[in-house]
Each structure stands twice: as C-alpha cells, then as structure tokens.
mmCIF file of C-alpha atoms in Angstrom:
data_model
loop_
_atom_site.group_PDB
_atom_site.id
_atom_site.type_symbol
_atom_site.label_atom_id
_atom_site.label_comp_id
_atom_site.label_asym_id
_atom_site.label_seq_id
_atom_site.Cartn_x
_atom_site.Cartn_y
_atom_site.Cartn_z
ATOM 1 C CA UNK A 1 -121.585 9.765 95.203
ATOM 2 C CA UNK A 2 -121.604 9.835 98.857
ATOM 3 C CA UNK A 3 -118.625 12.036 99.068
ATOM 4 C CA UNK A 4 -116.958 11.845 102.430
ATOM 5 C CA UNK A 5 -118.407 9.486 104.987
ATOM 6 C CA UNK A 6 -117.659 9.155 108.571
ATOM 7 C CA UNK A 7 -118.448 6.606 111.231
ATOM 8 C CA UNK A 8 -119.627 6.590 113.970
ATOM 9 C CA UNK A 9 -121.667 9.935 114.201
ATOM 10 C CA UNK A 10 -121.565 9.981 117.991
ATOM 11 C CA UNK A 11 -119.430 8.087 120.556
ATOM 12 C CA UNK A 12 -118.943 8.257 124.293
ATOM 13 C CA UNK A 13 -115.610 6.916 125.755
ATOM 14 C CA UNK A 14 -114.370 6.484 129.296
ATOM 15 C CA UNK A 15 -110.940 7.903 129.999
ATOM 16 C CA UNK A 16 -108.289 5.403 128.860
ATOM 17 C CA UNK A 17 -110.467 3.682 126.361
ATOM 18 C CA UNK A 18 -109.344 3.308 122.685
ATOM 19 C CA UNK A 19 -111.220 3.687 119.489
ATOM 20 C CA UNK A 20 -110.935 4.108 115.835
ATOM 21 C CA UNK A 21 -112.868 6.833 113.921
ATOM 22 C CA UNK A 22 -113.233 5.709 110.178
ATOM 23 C CA UNK A 23 -113.354 7.980 107.109
ATOM 24 C CA UNK A 24 -113.982 7.009 103.471
ATOM 25 C CA UNK A 25 -114.145 9.103 100.264
ATOM 26 C CA UNK A 26 -115.466 8.088 96.817
ATOM 27 C CA UNK A 27 -114.213 10.999 94.916
ATOM 28 C CA UNK A 28 -110.683 9.388 93.972
ATOM 29 C CA UNK A 29 -109.021 12.263 95.944
ATOM 30 C CA UNK A 30 -105.393 11.867 96.656
ATOM 31 C CA UNK A 31 -105.103 13.990 99.919
ATOM 32 C CA UNK A 32 -107.124 13.237 103.212
ATOM 33 C CA UNK A 33 -107.281 15.120 106.511
ATOM 34 C CA UNK A 34 -108.418 14.976 110.091
ATOM 35 C CA UNK A 35 -109.410 17.951 111.945
ATOM 36 C CA UNK A 36 -111.103 18.634 115.299
ATOM 37 C CA UNK A 37 -113.278 21.617 116.123
ATOM 38 C CA UNK A 38 -113.598 22.913 119.597
ATOM 39 C CA UNK A 39 -115.778 25.895 120.603
ATOM 40 C CA UNK A 40 -113.706 29.152 120.083
ATOM 41 C CA UNK A 41 -110.833 27.310 118.357
ATOM 42 C CA UNK A 42 -111.865 26.956 114.850
ATOM 43 C CA UNK A 43 -110.682 23.844 112.869
ATOM 44 C CA UNK A 44 -107.359 22.409 113.728
ATOM 45 C CA UNK A 45 -105.529 19.896 111.692
ATOM 46 C CA UNK A 46 -104.564 16.715 113.530
ATOM 47 C CA UNK A 47 -102.893 14.700 110.765
ATOM 48 C CA UNK A 48 -103.048 14.641 106.981
ATOM 49 C CA UNK A 49 -102.161 12.324 104.132
ATOM 50 C CA UNK A 50 -100.884 13.881 101.036
ATOM 51 C CA UNK A 51 -101.241 10.722 99.035
ATOM 52 C CA UNK A 52 -101.754 7.033 99.570
ATOM 53 C CA UNK A 53 -98.874 5.690 101.662
ATOM 54 C CA UNK A 54 -97.960 8.964 103.238
ATOM 55 C CA UNK A 55 -98.913 10.579 106.570
ATOM 56 C CA UNK A 56 -97.838 13.761 108.228
ATOM 57 C CA UNK A 57 -98.557 15.522 111.583
ATOM 58 C CA UNK A 58 -100.623 18.576 111.727
ATOM 59 C CA UNK A 59 -101.183 21.213 114.301
ATOM 60 C CA UNK A 60 -102.274 18.976 117.195
ATOM 61 C CA UNK A 61 -101.119 15.270 116.624
ATOM 62 C CA UNK A 62 -100.541 14.282 120.197
ATOM 63 C CA UNK A 63 -102.640 11.528 121.434
ATOM 64 C CA UNK A 64 -103.628 10.344 117.961
ATOM 65 C CA UNK A 65 -102.480 7.992 115.184
ATOM 66 C CA UNK A 66 -103.739 7.568 111.689
ATOM 67 C CA UNK A 67 -103.696 5.033 109.051
ATOM 68 C CA UNK A 68 -104.025 5.632 105.342
ATOM 69 C CA UNK A 69 -105.322 2.081 104.466
ATOM 70 C CA UNK A 70 -105.794 2.682 100.859
ATOM 71 C CA UNK A 71 -106.590 5.682 98.535
ATOM 72 C CA UNK A 72 -110.139 5.842 99.832
ATOM 73 C CA UNK A 73 -109.896 5.342 103.555
ATOM 74 C CA UNK A 74 -108.105 7.195 106.290
ATOM 75 C CA UNK A 75 -108.636 6.384 109.923
ATOM 76 C CA UNK A 76 -107.824 8.093 113.195
ATOM 77 C CA UNK A 77 -107.008 6.225 116.265
ATOM 78 C CA UNK A 78 -107.239 7.333 119.955
ATOM 79 C CA UNK A 79 -105.143 4.678 121.922
ATOM 80 C CA UNK A 80 -105.904 6.011 125.286
ATOM 81 C CA UNK A 81 -108.700 8.641 125.144
ATOM 82 C CA UNK A 82 -108.610 11.771 127.552
ATOM 83 C CA UNK A 83 -111.289 14.229 128.389
ATOM 84 C CA UNK A 84 -109.187 17.011 126.500
ATOM 85 C CA UNK A 85 -110.092 14.889 123.322
ATOM 86 C CA UNK A 86 -113.843 15.542 123.660
ATOM 87 C CA UNK A 87 -114.462 17.339 120.384
ATOM 88 C CA UNK A 88 -116.066 17.178 117.062
ATOM 89 C CA UNK A 89 -113.831 15.312 114.543
ATOM 90 C CA UNK A 90 -114.073 16.010 110.724
ATOM 91 C CA UNK A 91 -112.468 14.170 107.979
ATOM 92 C CA UNK A 92 -111.865 15.833 104.609
ATOM 93 C CA UNK A 93 -110.353 15.121 101.276
ATOM 94 C CA UNK A 94 -108.987 17.126 98.300
ATOM 95 C CA UNK A 95 -107.840 16.158 94.709
ATOM 96 C CA UNK A 96 -104.493 16.636 93.386
ATOM 97 C CA UNK A 97 -103.679 19.570 91.025
ATOM 98 C CA UNK A 98 -104.392 23.265 91.296
ATOM 99 C CA UNK A 99 -107.839 23.125 93.220
ATOM 100 C CA UNK A 100 -107.157 23.293 97.013
ATOM 101 C CA UNK A 101 -110.716 22.937 98.205
ATOM 102 C CA UNK A 102 -111.333 20.349 100.654
ATOM 103 C CA UNK A 103 -114.535 18.326 100.987
ATOM 104 C CA UNK A 104 -115.680 17.354 104.484
ATOM 105 C CA UNK A 105 -117.583 14.637 106.010
ATOM 106 C CA UNK A 106 -120.533 15.205 108.421
ATOM 107 C CA UNK A 107 -118.376 14.785 111.660
ATOM 108 C CA UNK A 108 -118.072 12.587 114.601
ATOM 109 C CA UNK A 109 -119.045 14.092 118.011
ATOM 110 C CA UNK A 110 -116.858 12.422 120.540
ATOM 111 C CA UNK A 111 -117.308 12.794 124.488
ATOM 112 C CA UNK A 112 -114.764 11.374 126.824
ATOM 113 C CA UNK A 113 -115.759 11.163 130.335
ATOM 114 C CA UNK B 1 -101.128 33.250 117.122
ATOM 115 C CA UNK B 2 -103.925 33.364 114.641
ATOM 116 C CA UNK B 3 -102.534 33.827 111.072
ATOM 117 C CA UNK B 4 -106.072 34.044 109.672
ATOM 118 C CA UNK B 5 -108.300 36.251 111.756
ATOM 119 C CA UNK B 6 -112.194 36.624 111.554
ATOM 120 C CA UNK B 7 -112.534 39.515 114.154
ATOM 121 C CA UNK B 8 -116.369 39.484 114.029
ATOM 122 C CA UNK B 9 -117.639 36.539 115.848
ATOM 123 C CA UNK B 10 -121.124 37.186 114.750
ATOM 124 C CA UNK B 11 -123.124 39.333 112.248
ATOM 125 C CA UNK B 12 -126.829 39.941 111.805
ATOM 126 C CA UNK B 13 -128.353 41.136 108.510
ATOM 127 C CA UNK B 14 -131.858 41.663 107.080
ATOM 128 C CA UNK B 15 -133.182 39.425 104.421
ATOM 129 C CA UNK B 16 -132.389 41.015 100.958
ATOM 130 C CA UNK B 17 -129.668 43.201 102.250
ATOM 131 C CA UNK B 18 -125.912 42.578 101.638
ATOM 132 C CA UNK B 19 -123.879 40.509 104.078
ATOM 133 C CA UNK B 20 -120.183 41.390 104.371
ATOM 134 C CA UNK B 21 -117.789 38.932 106.196
ATOM 135 C CA UNK B 22 -114.213 39.959 106.797
ATOM 136 C CA UNK B 23 -110.956 38.090 107.043
ATOM 137 C CA UNK B 24 -107.502 39.310 107.788
ATOM 138 C CA UNK B 25 -104.286 37.483 107.466
ATOM 139 C CA UNK B 26 -100.836 37.946 108.628
ATOM 140 C CA UNK B 27 -98.522 36.051 106.337
ATOM 141 C CA UNK B 28 -97.804 37.613 102.905
ATOM 142 C CA UNK B 29 -96.805 34.193 101.482
ATOM 143 C CA UNK B 30 -100.476 32.975 101.731
ATOM 144 C CA UNK B 31 -101.473 32.530 97.990
ATOM 145 C CA UNK B 32 -104.831 31.004 97.980
ATOM 146 C CA UNK B 33 -108.041 31.661 100.016
ATOM 147 C CA UNK B 34 -111.244 29.922 100.386
ATOM 148 C CA UNK B 35 -114.503 30.556 102.222
ATOM 149 C CA UNK B 36 -116.517 27.732 103.721
ATOM 150 C CA UNK B 37 -120.174 27.604 105.203
ATOM 151 C CA UNK B 38 -121.032 25.403 108.017
ATOM 152 C CA UNK B 39 -124.388 24.499 109.337
ATOM 153 C CA UNK B 40 -124.836 23.027 112.797
ATOM 154 C CA UNK B 41 -124.290 19.336 112.996
ATOM 155 C CA UNK B 42 -122.869 19.231 109.474
ATOM 156 C CA UNK B 43 -119.309 19.412 107.898
ATOM 157 C CA UNK B 44 -118.149 22.639 106.356
ATOM 158 C CA UNK B 45 -118.933 23.130 102.744
ATOM 159 C CA UNK B 46 -116.729 24.948 100.207
ATOM 160 C CA UNK B 47 -118.221 28.184 98.830
ATOM 161 C CA UNK B 48 -115.780 30.155 96.919
ATOM 162 C CA UNK B 49 -111.996 30.759 96.475
ATOM 163 C CA UNK B 50 -109.591 33.297 95.195
ATOM 164 C CA UNK B 51 -105.949 33.035 94.122
ATOM 165 C CA UNK B 52 -103.561 35.804 95.176
ATOM 166 C CA UNK B 53 -103.131 36.655 91.389
ATOM 167 C CA UNK B 54 -106.721 38.036 91.452
ATOM 168 C CA UNK B 55 -108.485 40.648 93.339
ATOM 169 C CA UNK B 56 -112.177 39.502 92.832
ATOM 170 C CA UNK B 57 -114.024 36.243 92.078
ATOM 171 C CA UNK B 58 -117.770 35.788 91.737
ATOM 172 C CA UNK B 59 -120.119 33.055 91.725
ATOM 173 C CA UNK B 60 -123.808 33.847 91.716
ATOM 174 C CA UNK B 61 -124.675 35.760 94.936
ATOM 175 C CA UNK B 62 -121.276 35.194 96.355
ATOM 176 C CA UNK B 63 -118.215 37.456 95.646
ATOM 177 C CA UNK B 64 -114.842 37.319 97.293
ATOM 178 C CA UNK B 65 -112.570 40.393 97.210
ATOM 179 C CA UNK B 66 -108.837 40.289 97.882
ATOM 180 C CA UNK B 67 -106.803 43.390 99.039
ATOM 181 C CA UNK B 68 -103.101 41.909 99.209
ATOM 182 C CA UNK B 69 -101.543 45.319 100.381
ATOM 183 C CA UNK B 70 -103.976 45.298 103.334
ATOM 184 C CA UNK B 71 -103.823 41.540 103.721
ATOM 185 C CA UNK B 72 -107.494 41.552 103.802
ATOM 186 C CA UNK B 73 -110.439 39.454 102.133
ATOM 187 C CA UNK B 74 -114.110 39.752 102.268
ATOM 188 C CA UNK B 75 -116.967 37.786 101.204
ATOM 189 C CA UNK B 76 -120.031 39.548 100.051
ATOM 190 C CA UNK B 77 -123.408 37.829 99.882
ATOM 191 C CA UNK B 78 -126.124 39.712 97.861
ATOM 192 C CA UNK B 79 -129.000 39.535 98.365
ATOM 193 C CA UNK B 80 -128.796 37.661 101.682
ATOM 194 C CA UNK B 81 -131.293 34.893 102.361
ATOM 195 C CA UNK B 82 -132.434 33.320 105.628
ATOM 196 C CA UNK B 83 -130.798 29.948 104.325
ATOM 197 C CA UNK B 84 -127.512 31.768 104.399
ATOM 198 C CA UNK B 85 -127.596 31.695 108.116
ATOM 199 C CA UNK B 86 -124.577 29.699 109.066
ATOM 200 C CA UNK B 87 -120.931 29.927 110.370
ATOM 201 C CA UNK B 88 -118.689 31.055 107.620
ATOM 202 C CA UNK B 89 -114.839 30.231 107.805
ATOM 203 C CA UNK B 90 -111.972 31.717 105.923
ATOM 204 C CA UNK B 91 -109.142 29.666 105.148
ATOM 205 C CA UNK B 92 -105.837 30.212 103.469
ATOM 206 C CA UNK B 93 -103.052 27.920 102.077
ATOM 207 C CA UNK B 94 -100.263 28.002 104.647
ATOM 208 C CA UNK B 95 -97.428 28.494 102.269
ATOM 209 C CA UNK B 96 -96.834 27.924 98.589
ATOM 210 C CA UNK B 97 -93.916 25.703 98.819
ATOM 211 C CA UNK B 98 -94.026 22.537 96.694
ATOM 212 C CA UNK B 99 -97.610 20.891 96.703
ATOM 213 C CA UNK B 100 -98.519 22.046 100.143
ATOM 214 C CA UNK B 101 -102.255 21.510 100.433
ATOM 215 C CA UNK B 102 -102.671 22.425 104.198
ATOM 216 C CA UNK B 103 -105.081 25.113 104.955
ATOM 217 C CA UNK B 104 -104.995 27.569 107.871
ATOM 218 C CA UNK B 105 -108.520 28.441 109.276
ATOM 219 C CA UNK B 106 -109.943 31.414 110.880
ATOM 220 C CA UNK B 107 -112.234 30.907 113.830
ATOM 221 C CA UNK B 108 -115.555 31.726 111.894
ATOM 222 C CA UNK B 109 -118.153 34.166 111.904
ATOM 223 C CA UNK B 110 -121.744 33.336 112.727
ATOM 224 C CA UNK B 111 -124.227 35.029 110.196
ATOM 225 C CA UNK B 112 -127.869 35.403 110.928
ATOM 226 C CA UNK B 113 -130.140 36.496 108.178
ATOM 227 C CA UNK B 114 -133.318 37.712 109.558
ATOM 228 C CA UNK B 115 -136.705 37.368 107.600
#
C-alpha cells in the first residue's frame, strides 16, 4: 500500500497562475483533508471531505477550492495564486468509525512569487 | 486563539533519558487526543492517542498521560533515542458532536535527542 500520495512534490507559481494539487489514498478511507503548514503556525485545515460527495470549509478556505473526485481522490485548486499561499500543503485521510487518526501524505512545497 | 497549546517550542534530551512533551488545551469538550511525529520534508505520522475516558495509554516506549481536570496531556518517551529527534504535534478532536473528525493542532515541539 502506498498510503497517501501527493503530486507534485514541489511547485513554483507566479502570482495569478492557477494549479491543482492532487491527492490519492489507497486505504479505503472515507474522510480526506487538506492542510497547510506555515512556520510558527502549525497545521491549519483548509478543506475536508467527510465522505465521498461532500466537502466542507476548514479554518482557512479563502483562495482555494476542492473536489472529491471519488473515494480515493481529493484535489485542491488554487485559481489565482498569491504569495500568501506559499506554504507546504499536506493531504490526509482517515477511516470511518471510532478511530480518529489521520494519515498524511509527504506534502507539496509551493512557492508563489 | 490557540485551543491546543504546546508551550515549549523545543526540547533537548540525552540519549537513554526520558523525554516529556507537554500539551495544554482550553476546551473541556475535547474528547480525543493524538500525538504525531514529523521529520523534515515528510508528512506527520501518527504516534499514539488517548480517549478522554482514560488517563493513560502506553505503546512501547511511548506513553501518553491525560489530566482532564488540568486540561493537560503529556507524551513520555523512554528511553529516548536519536531517531526520536523530530517535531511532535499534539492534536485534539474539536468537539464530539455527531461524527466530527476534525482535529485542532498545537504548534509543535522540536525534540532533539543527543547521542
């Protein structure tokens, strides 16, 4: 099992460009999440999907959109990138039921110039 | 306002000794707590968790203690090894309504275990 995979690993964008970060999990998990991590800010939830077909805003959703394409895949789109979106982005997934632990991908390091 | 606080940004410990990482929270409705470890350039990995109905959970060298009255939990690593050097995050379930699975995260403590 690959667990949670993310592409790309690194990306540099110019202000105003758009891009989609891809995430896939092979653990048959129901819930998926997108976080960003900035120095001194910990992990902040951008969007999450409790189950296939549903998405909800997290703590910092402005400037982002998401798509839960199917049970495996959850993508994050930046329509018009801004320097404030320079960050490391992590995708995570968790199973249904009592266990709440989330499993993370390796991250995408995004720089917006 | 941080609801999950890790007040020590860094901690240095000698190999073989005990590492104690602390976490405080403000919301008494939090009912499930988790610890994660993160190496540079990798995603966080789950270490150990504890439900609010317990006060201790142990897994090998890792033990988490929960003091609900003080709204405080701690992660003990015994004995500490150089491979334990990483950033440790404390997280809590935001509320126990319905099937809420969102976690609220602390800012992390960087642990250095010196040989």
